[in-house]
């Protein structure tokens, strides 16, 4: 009897009292259990272009370049616009690459640690509003939810977990000291964390109205001082961004980015329904979603609109009930509702984004929705035993779904073949799977998928390049030249010139290659690879002085091993081996 009591007490002591240190340990353990099978996944999709083949990332000596570099975003009508100023994310990539090379494990490990840290911070923040039991449940949901899986598994989207980390840290710091005397030190530190969040991703700006709302509720007299602090933060941020240079990559515009405002507004009900539906029922998860609703139908517009209205009507009713419970409860509801709505609206395509929807874009709004759900749980006072049992079942089910999804992301081939089952006409997935077959040297299989893209989206220039590259790899240079030229005729990607010029170099047609790269450099003055190929052509044609000038400019554009190699070989009069 004594032994049984001792065991019961020992088990109970694991959870009572529920201290932050215990919760941190539980979240770390559960985080690694759920995402452990993700750690050994390969680089996929944008991981390759952003990290593996991006020489600027490969050395921290390019720190200043990374700090003043705008990543491209495919704007409407295929234009390149500088929307992605993410220097802290790029510097993080560069740091990981410098110390660990091109091993994906360490990138995944770092991203998972940040995700777990976010869950721990959320527990501390939630305890300011709810009971520890509810706060733990919410943190676990955030940690294991399948809609967050892409934010953790997709290395190229490190900015999602990184900007949230610094934003949560700002909120945590404010919550920790809000009961004490608010000083300029507090305001400065909170503003500094917001600044780092902005440097990771501009979405970090959403933390400013959230913190200002809390300040207005609890410390009205300090509201103006926080405005000053955040104003300076935004001023410095935009000063840095305005000094940054846009770097051009081969970025294809998606269907939604090419749509006009009226068409994008038509898609909003379906977009909102997607996020809410996936949160409550994450059965089908697909990456690179590129669908577009162009006409009003019952299934594509009215049904999603009706369900959205019902959902927000329920939120409205919950808000009315919370206002009758207490002022504090209503303030909490208002805070998390604002969090949810701000995050949702930013990704509702009012401002066009890369894809129609993306699970990773719910990484911020999910926190607000969890907070709103917690308000309902706390108000209706669910039986503690029922809450624990049901909560445990939900967490286990969601964890299993996330583990399964991790397996889909094992490598590019497994991810694209899985997701294409649910999105057979997705041009991005078809193109990416074609690239996987290219890497496996299965060129005929690759052409099947590239040709499918050509029938769906005949003006996609990257796809014509891929078709040409397939024929080039098969040794059919005549067909390769035909499709490389086709790409240059229909497109405005900088890489459209690379393969055509390289083909001419391979065939010894150096003067034709020089003309191609002269056109490329004229159209894309900052494109380093075209500068290097042009330098090579001039060097081989006997124009060493011109070649040296071009190689020097290429190195100054972005110091890298490749540009340094070409410059050194020309300077020393040695042979250049190109790839």
XYZ file of C-alpha atoms in Angstrom:
579
model
C 0.000 0.000 0.000
C 2.810 2.358 0.912
C 4.638 1.435 -2.271
C 1.588 2.212 -4.409
C 1.103 5.571 -2.716
C 4.751 6.377 -3.233
C 4.446 5.591 -6.956
C 1.301 7.686 -7.303
C 3.033 10.567 -5.594
C 6.077 10.210 -7.825
C 3.943 10.310 -10.974
C 1.901 13.228 -9.731
C 5.029 15.188 -8.893
C 5.904 15.236 -12.569
C 3.003 17.600 -13.180
C 2.229 19.156 -9.807
C 3.307 21.843 -9.421
C 3.445 22.651 -13.140
C 6.533 24.849 -13.229
C 7.969 26.587 -16.315
C 11.103 24.446 -16.064
C 9.071 21.220 -16.148
C 7.009 22.468 -19.070
C 10.159 23.439 -20.974
C 11.510 19.911 -20.523
C 8.243 18.348 -21.682
C 8.062 20.576 -24.753
C 11.670 19.787 -25.692
C 11.089 16.031 -25.354
C 7.778 16.050 -27.236
C 9.207 18.361 -29.899
C 12.042 15.949 -30.675
C 9.715 12.929 -30.534
C 7.307 14.457 -33.057
C 9.885 16.058 -35.366
C 12.752 13.609 -34.867
C 12.115 11.876 -38.201
C 12.387 15.264 -39.926
C 15.979 15.930 -38.862
C 17.487 13.664 -41.505
C 15.433 14.980 -44.410
C 17.190 16.387 -47.474
C 17.212 19.872 -48.918
C 14.137 20.396 -51.121
C 12.783 23.017 -53.543
C 13.938 26.543 -52.583
C 16.458 25.116 -50.093
C 18.637 24.336 -53.090
C 18.541 27.739 -54.793
C 18.607 29.734 -51.569
C 21.388 27.790 -49.845
C 23.209 25.180 -51.926
C 23.632 27.157 -55.155
C 23.713 30.631 -53.604
C 27.413 31.524 -53.224
C 26.653 34.628 -51.131
C 25.362 32.371 -48.351
C 28.516 30.273 -48.286
C 30.709 32.688 -46.349
C 30.139 35.052 -43.431
C 32.625 37.374 -45.109
C 29.584 38.431 -47.157
C 27.890 39.747 -43.999
C 27.470 43.278 -45.338
C 26.099 41.930 -48.622
C 23.554 39.823 -46.759
C 22.552 42.789 -44.602
C 21.904 44.976 -47.619
C 20.293 42.463 -49.959
C 16.650 42.217 -50.980
C 15.476 38.778 -51.991
C 13.261 38.674 -55.070
C 9.523 38.196 -55.113
C 7.528 37.442 -58.229
C 5.203 40.349 -58.533
C 2.246 40.762 -60.859
C 2.755 40.380 -64.599
C 6.058 38.584 -64.051
C 7.925 41.597 -62.727
C 10.540 41.312 -60.001
C 9.800 43.318 -56.886
C 11.893 43.647 -53.733
C 9.503 42.439 -51.082
C 11.740 40.054 -49.185
C 14.181 41.928 -47.026
C 15.186 39.102 -44.659
C 18.836 39.806 -43.704
C 18.720 38.065 -40.325
C 17.407 34.917 -41.979
C 20.144 35.027 -44.620
C 22.826 35.649 -41.987
C 21.497 32.637 -40.051
C 21.791 30.497 -43.179
C 25.303 31.793 -43.774
C 26.340 31.049 -40.187
C 25.030 27.491 -40.392
C 26.712 26.926 -43.756
C 30.011 28.384 -42.530
C 30.191 26.072 -39.513
C 28.440 22.947 -40.815
C 28.638 23.103 -44.595
C 25.861 21.747 -46.778
C 24.634 19.132 -44.282
C 20.840 19.593 -43.951
C 20.716 17.988 -40.475
C 22.114 21.080 -38.759
C 19.731 23.398 -40.603
C 16.794 21.226 -39.542
C 18.111 20.979 -35.986
C 18.431 24.753 -35.642
C 14.939 25.319 -37.054
C 13.433 22.735 -34.709
C 15.154 24.308 -31.699
C 13.614 27.659 -32.611
C 10.172 26.069 -32.990
C 10.455 24.454 -29.556
C 11.684 27.758 -28.110
C 8.605 29.436 -29.574
C 6.367 26.873 -27.877
C 8.132 27.508 -24.547
C 7.764 31.288 -24.932
C 4.094 30.840 -25.792
C 3.528 28.859 -22.600
C 4.986 31.723 -20.571
C 2.884 34.276 -22.461
C -0.305 32.216 -22.255
C 0.082 31.872 -18.468
C -0.402 35.653 -18.255
C -3.930 35.137 -19.579
C -4.962 31.586 -18.735
C -4.401 28.792 -16.222
C -1.183 26.794 -16.541
C -3.133 23.727 -17.610
C -4.727 25.566 -20.526
C -1.435 27.285 -21.365
C 0.299 23.897 -21.584
C -2.435 22.531 -23.831
C -2.174 25.523 -26.164
C 1.616 25.265 -26.310
C 1.397 21.584 -27.159
C -1.113 22.270 -29.929
C 1.206 24.888 -31.373
C 4.188 22.547 -31.074
C 2.695 19.498 -32.798
C 0.015 20.887 -35.124
C 0.455 19.654 -38.722
C -0.255 23.093 -40.195
C 3.007 24.228 -38.544
C 4.956 21.291 -39.959
C 5.995 23.115 -43.119
C 7.356 26.048 -41.093
C 9.613 23.621 -39.226
C 10.552 21.177 -42.001
C 11.075 23.604 -44.887
C 14.552 25.092 -44.370
C 13.981 27.855 -46.922
C 11.246 29.216 -44.651
C 13.376 29.654 -41.571
C 12.104 33.251 -41.482
C 8.720 32.047 -40.181
C 10.051 30.556 -36.950
C 12.758 33.221 -36.666
C 10.532 36.310 -36.865
C 8.022 34.740 -34.471
C 10.802 33.915 -31.998
C 11.992 37.530 -31.726
C 8.441 38.861 -31.677
C 7.437 36.476 -28.905
C 10.577 37.423 -27.007
C 9.521 41.092 -27.204
C 6.047 40.210 -25.939
C 7.452 37.950 -23.221
C 9.800 40.667 -22.006
C 6.980 43.218 -21.877
C 4.691 40.779 -20.030
C 7.437 39.978 -17.553
C 8.045 43.596 -16.562
C 4.614 45.136 -17.133
C 3.736 44.857 -13.444
C 6.901 46.704 -12.542
C 7.781 50.263 -13.396
C 8.044 50.613 -17.182
C 11.350 52.292 -17.977
C 13.115 53.402 -21.119
C 15.253 50.288 -20.724
C 12.149 48.105 -21.065
C 10.938 50.057 -24.076
C 14.394 49.888 -25.700
C 14.751 46.126 -25.226
C 11.229 45.431 -26.478
C 11.886 47.658 -29.507
C 15.210 45.886 -30.159
C 13.484 42.496 -30.227
C 10.863 43.869 -32.621
C 13.687 45.167 -34.822
C 15.256 41.707 -34.976
C 11.860 40.235 -35.794
C 11.547 42.689 -38.691
C 15.015 41.752 -39.954
C 13.926 38.114 -40.017
C 10.685 38.912 -41.869
C 8.630 42.062 -42.288
C 5.591 40.267 -40.796
C 7.207 41.030 -37.445
C 5.580 44.466 -37.762
C 2.321 42.850 -36.587
C 3.720 42.568 -33.069
C 3.702 46.363 -32.804
C -0.116 46.842 -32.732
C -0.449 43.817 -30.438
C 1.974 45.185 -27.860
C 0.503 48.679 -28.210
C -2.930 47.237 -27.419
C -1.578 45.671 -24.223
C 0.152 48.916 -23.306
C -3.084 50.841 -23.905
C -4.995 48.427 -21.667
C -2.457 48.260 -18.828
C -0.153 51.294 -19.077
C -1.909 54.118 -20.900
C 0.564 56.686 -19.605
C 3.421 54.842 -21.333
C 1.595 54.462 -24.642
C 3.238 57.513 -26.215
C 6.728 56.364 -25.172
C 6.200 52.972 -26.779
C 5.011 54.754 -29.921
C 8.290 56.663 -29.978
C 10.313 53.465 -29.464
C 8.491 51.590 -32.213
C 8.631 54.638 -34.492
C 12.425 54.735 -34.201
C 12.557 50.977 -34.791
C 10.534 51.254 -37.986
C 12.574 54.244 -39.108
C 15.872 52.381 -38.759
C 14.408 49.306 -40.443
C 13.141 51.186 -43.490
C 16.413 53.110 -43.681
C 18.303 49.820 -43.909
C 15.854 48.392 -46.431
C 16.016 51.499 -48.619
C 19.808 51.085 -48.710
C 19.578 47.451 -49.770
C 20.038 46.233 -53.313
C 17.660 43.866 -55.018
C 19.141 40.582 -56.155
C 17.529 38.911 -59.138
C 16.904 35.185 -59.221
C 14.828 33.090 -61.574
C 11.466 33.641 -59.921
C 8.314 32.580 -61.757
C 5.135 34.547 -61.039
C 2.341 32.386 -59.636
C -1.274 32.532 -60.755
C -2.342 34.647 -57.794
C 0.458 37.194 -58.235
C -0.580 37.779 -61.845
C -4.252 38.200 -60.940
C -5.748 41.675 -60.593
C -7.182 42.931 -57.305
C -10.773 42.007 -58.173
C -9.797 38.394 -58.883
C -7.716 38.190 -55.714
C -10.667 39.471 -53.661
C -12.774 36.739 -55.236
C -10.357 34.176 -53.760
C -10.420 35.497 -50.189
C -13.373 33.368 -48.916
C -11.721 30.159 -50.173
C -8.334 31.229 -48.785
C -9.712 31.956 -45.309
C -11.714 28.729 -45.373
C -8.562 26.802 -46.304
C -6.664 28.002 -43.233
C -9.537 27.531 -40.795
C -10.450 24.162 -42.293
C -6.860 22.912 -42.225
C -6.496 24.015 -38.611
C -9.506 21.985 -37.472
C -9.084 19.095 -39.923
C -5.499 18.804 -41.250
C -6.066 15.758 -43.415
C -4.723 16.915 -46.785
C -1.511 18.934 -46.689
C 0.017 20.188 -49.944
C 2.972 22.441 -50.585
C 3.371 25.032 -53.391
C -0.379 25.589 -53.828
C -1.076 27.593 -56.973
C -4.826 27.574 -57.606
C -6.967 30.501 -58.693
C -10.715 31.108 -58.628
C -11.704 33.243 -61.600
C -15.502 33.064 -61.472
C -18.231 32.992 -58.841
C -19.634 29.506 -58.271
C -21.522 27.875 -55.426
C -18.695 25.498 -54.487
C -15.741 27.851 -54.945
C -17.200 31.082 -53.577
C -20.588 30.949 -51.848
C -20.038 27.856 -49.697
C -16.622 29.023 -48.394
C -18.088 32.507 -47.836
C -21.031 31.093 -45.885
C -18.801 28.905 -43.715
C -16.437 31.833 -43.087
C -19.361 34.015 -42.016
C -20.619 31.308 -39.650
C -17.156 30.992 -38.118
C -16.745 34.730 -37.569
C -20.314 34.974 -36.290
C -19.361 32.421 -33.638
C -16.325 34.556 -32.793
C -18.621 37.563 -32.467
C -20.939 35.690 -30.113
C -17.934 34.571 -28.083
C -16.809 38.174 -27.870
C -20.224 39.312 -26.596
C -20.254 36.571 -23.966
C -16.707 37.406 -22.874
C -17.642 41.078 -22.454
C -20.345 40.025 -19.997
C -18.021 37.792 -18.008
C -15.408 40.399 -17.104
C -13.390 43.258 -18.519
C -10.219 41.154 -18.304
C -11.792 38.262 -20.225
C -13.008 40.597 -22.958
C -9.588 42.274 -23.181
C -7.980 38.852 -23.589
C -10.482 37.917 -26.293
C -9.881 41.218 -28.082
C -6.102 40.772 -27.941
C -6.030 37.277 -29.429
C -8.788 38.057 -31.943
C -6.694 40.961 -33.201
C -3.682 38.625 -33.390
C -5.641 36.107 -35.455
C -7.327 38.604 -37.798
C -4.158 40.617 -38.481
C -2.223 37.484 -39.412
C -5.051 36.182 -41.562
C -5.617 39.434 -43.457
C -1.917 39.831 -44.242
C -1.978 36.485 -46.074
C -5.419 36.817 -47.684
C -3.899 38.023 -50.995
C -5.026 41.630 -50.722
C -1.321 42.141 -51.346
C -0.272 39.367 -53.765
C 2.067 36.691 -52.422
C 4.043 33.847 -53.997
C 1.343 31.205 -53.718
C -2.409 31.150 -53.155
C -2.094 29.593 -49.708
C 0.789 28.128 -47.718
C 0.618 26.315 -44.405
C 3.680 28.212 -43.174
C 1.764 31.509 -43.403
C -0.517 30.329 -40.611
C 2.416 30.119 -38.193
C 1.586 33.579 -36.828
C -2.267 33.554 -36.972
C -2.489 30.163 -35.247
C -1.345 31.746 -31.988
C -4.274 34.166 -32.063
C -6.750 31.400 -32.858
C -5.396 29.254 -30.023
C -5.838 32.198 -27.665
C -9.458 32.680 -28.753
C -10.142 28.961 -28.223
C -8.581 29.235 -24.751
C -10.954 32.077 -23.862
C -13.876 29.767 -24.687
C -12.378 26.875 -22.689
C -11.799 29.061 -19.653
C -15.234 30.692 -19.789
C -17.217 27.492 -20.101
C -15.223 25.765 -17.353
C -14.807 22.328 -18.883
C -14.444 19.446 -16.425
C -10.697 19.099 -15.660
C -10.620 15.318 -16.222
C -12.536 15.594 -19.484
C -10.246 18.429 -20.564
C -7.114 16.368 -19.890
C -8.389 13.238 -21.646
C -9.778 15.021 -24.711
C -6.746 17.306 -24.872
C -4.380 14.342 -24.750
C -6.270 12.563 -27.543
C -6.154 15.683 -29.736
C -2.412 16.177 -29.156
C -1.654 12.513 -29.952
C -3.713 12.551 -33.170
C -2.126 15.778 -34.378
C 1.348 14.486 -33.472
C 0.842 11.332 -35.545
C -0.334 13.412 -38.516
C 2.766 15.614 -38.236
C 5.097 12.611 -38.035
C 3.526 11.198 -41.198
C 3.897 14.555 -42.956
C 7.554 14.698 -41.913
C 8.052 11.456 -43.828
C 6.574 13.061 -46.956
C 9.296 15.725 -46.733
C 12.092 13.114 -46.642
C 13.335 14.360 -50.012
C 12.036 16.205 -53.040
C 10.925 13.072 -54.876
C 8.840 11.718 -51.994
C 7.264 15.134 -51.327
C 6.292 15.950 -54.907
C 4.994 12.475 -55.790
C 2.849 12.504 -52.648
C 1.426 15.990 -53.135
C 0.786 15.567 -56.866
C -1.794 12.908 -56.025
C -3.943 15.728 -54.607
C -2.922 18.461 -57.066
C -2.266 16.827 -60.436
C -2.304 20.087 -62.429
C -0.020 22.009 -60.095
C 2.661 23.459 -62.387
C 5.159 23.903 -59.575
C 4.924 20.322 -58.319
C 5.077 18.924 -61.852
C 8.119 21.060 -62.596
C 9.825 20.159 -59.347
C 9.217 16.448 -59.892
C 10.623 16.829 -63.404
C 13.752 18.317 -61.851
C 14.001 15.327 -59.502
C 13.932 12.978 -62.482
C 16.584 15.162 -64.120
C 18.792 14.706 -61.058
C 18.234 10.934 -61.343
C 19.214 11.175 -65.046
C 15.815 9.879 -66.087
C 15.380 12.455 -68.822
C 12.425 10.898 -70.623
C 10.447 10.788 -67.360
C 11.446 14.380 -66.662
C 10.163 15.450 -70.084
C 6.760 13.936 -69.315
C 6.300 16.337 -66.413
C 7.883 19.335 -68.144
C 5.646 18.826 -71.171
C 2.622 18.697 -68.888
C 3.630 22.066 -67.464
C 3.975 23.398 -71.016
C 0.366 22.460 -71.785
C -0.932 24.074 -68.579
C 1.251 27.179 -68.620
C 2.871 27.652 -72.059
C 4.437 31.000 -71.171
C 6.420 29.695 -68.216
C 9.962 30.349 -69.376
C 11.662 28.266 -66.710
C 9.858 25.204 -67.996
C 11.208 25.723 -71.522
C 14.670 25.938 -70.006
C 14.020 22.644 -68.218
C 12.891 21.002 -71.469
C 16.004 22.290 -73.213
C 18.186 21.069 -70.362
C 16.626 17.602 -70.632
C 17.504 17.386 -74.325
C 20.941 18.824 -73.609
C 21.575 16.073 -71.064
C 20.390 13.481 -73.565
C 22.943 14.807 -76.064
C 20.344 16.273 -78.438
C 21.965 19.711 -78.763
C 19.796 20.826 -81.683
C 16.587 20.340 -79.698
C 18.207 21.898 -76.638
C 19.075 25.044 -78.612
C 15.495 25.207 -79.917
C 13.969 25.195 -76.430
C 16.584 27.494 -74.902
C 15.755 30.005 -77.612
C 12.051 29.480 -76.899
C 12.690 30.406 -73.267
C 14.495 33.597 -74.261
C 11.591 34.555 -76.507
C 8.759 34.158 -73.974
C 10.463 34.975 -70.712
C 12.220 37.539 -68.598
C 14.178 35.303 -66.255
C 17.879 35.995 -65.992
C 18.694 32.290 -66.254
C 17.136 32.100 -69.729
C 20.485 33.238 -71.112
C 22.670 30.889 -69.077
C 21.897 27.636 -70.808
C 21.787 29.036 -74.336
C 25.163 30.676 -73.863
C 26.611 27.582 -72.228
C 25.394 25.503 -75.149
C 27.239 27.774 -77.564
C 30.375 27.544 -75.389
C 30.138 23.752 -75.445
C 29.961 23.799 -79.242
C 32.842 26.279 -79.490
C 30.593 29.066 -80.782
C 32.209 31.673 -78.525
C 31.172 34.772 -80.467
C 27.514 33.719 -80.298
C 27.918 32.950 -76.603
C 29.444 36.394 -76.059
C 26.444 38.047 -77.724
C 24.065 36.113 -75.482
C 25.861 37.122 -72.270
C 26.241 40.723 -73.405
C 22.470 40.826 -73.706
C 22.123 39.198 -70.260
C 24.467 41.677 -68.562
C 22.731 44.601 -70.227
C 19.325 43.392 -69.027
C 20.516 42.233 -65.588
C 23.560 44.356 -64.618
C 23.839 42.726 -61.170
C 23.671 39.126 -62.404
C 27.055 37.737 -61.456
C 26.941 34.469 -63.367
C 26.348 36.250 -66.685
C 29.262 38.571 -65.885
C 31.527 35.576 -65.266
C 30.462 33.757 -68.435
C 30.992 36.926 -70.450
C 34.439 37.325 -68.873
C 35.203 33.742 -69.891
C 34.136 34.375 -73.485
C 36.243 37.542 -73.754
C 39.209 35.711 -72.221
C 38.944 32.812 -74.670
C 38.588 35.254 -77.572
C 41.857 36.950 -76.560
C 40.418 40.075 -74.904
C 42.170 39.666 -71.560
C 41.832 43.294 -70.470
C 38.069 43.282 -71.029
C 37.797 39.881 -69.341
C 39.705 41.157 -66.296
C 37.395 44.178 -66.056
C 34.294 41.955 -66.144
C 35.688 39.434 -63.637
C 36.631 42.228 -61.231
C 33.116 43.685 -61.454
C 31.603 40.242 -60.875
C 33.733 39.745 -57.754
C 32.777 43.176 -56.435
C 29.089 42.398 -57.048
C 29.241 39.444 -54.647
C 32.566 37.998 -53.448
C 32.383 34.225 -53.779
C 34.618 31.242 -54.461
C 33.402 31.156 -58.059
C 34.043 34.833 -58.827
C 37.387 34.727 -57.024
C 38.429 31.677 -59.049
C 37.624 33.291 -62.401
C 39.351 36.537 -61.419
C 42.467 34.699 -60.230
C 42.716 32.542 -63.353
C 42.420 35.529 -65.697
C 44.909 37.574 -63.662
C 47.451 34.748 -63.764
C 46.751 33.913 -67.412
C 45.644 30.370 -66.588
C 42.911 28.170 -68.031
C 39.345 28.570 -66.698
C 37.316 25.427 -66.175
C 33.609 26.201 -66.285
C 30.592 24.153 -65.217
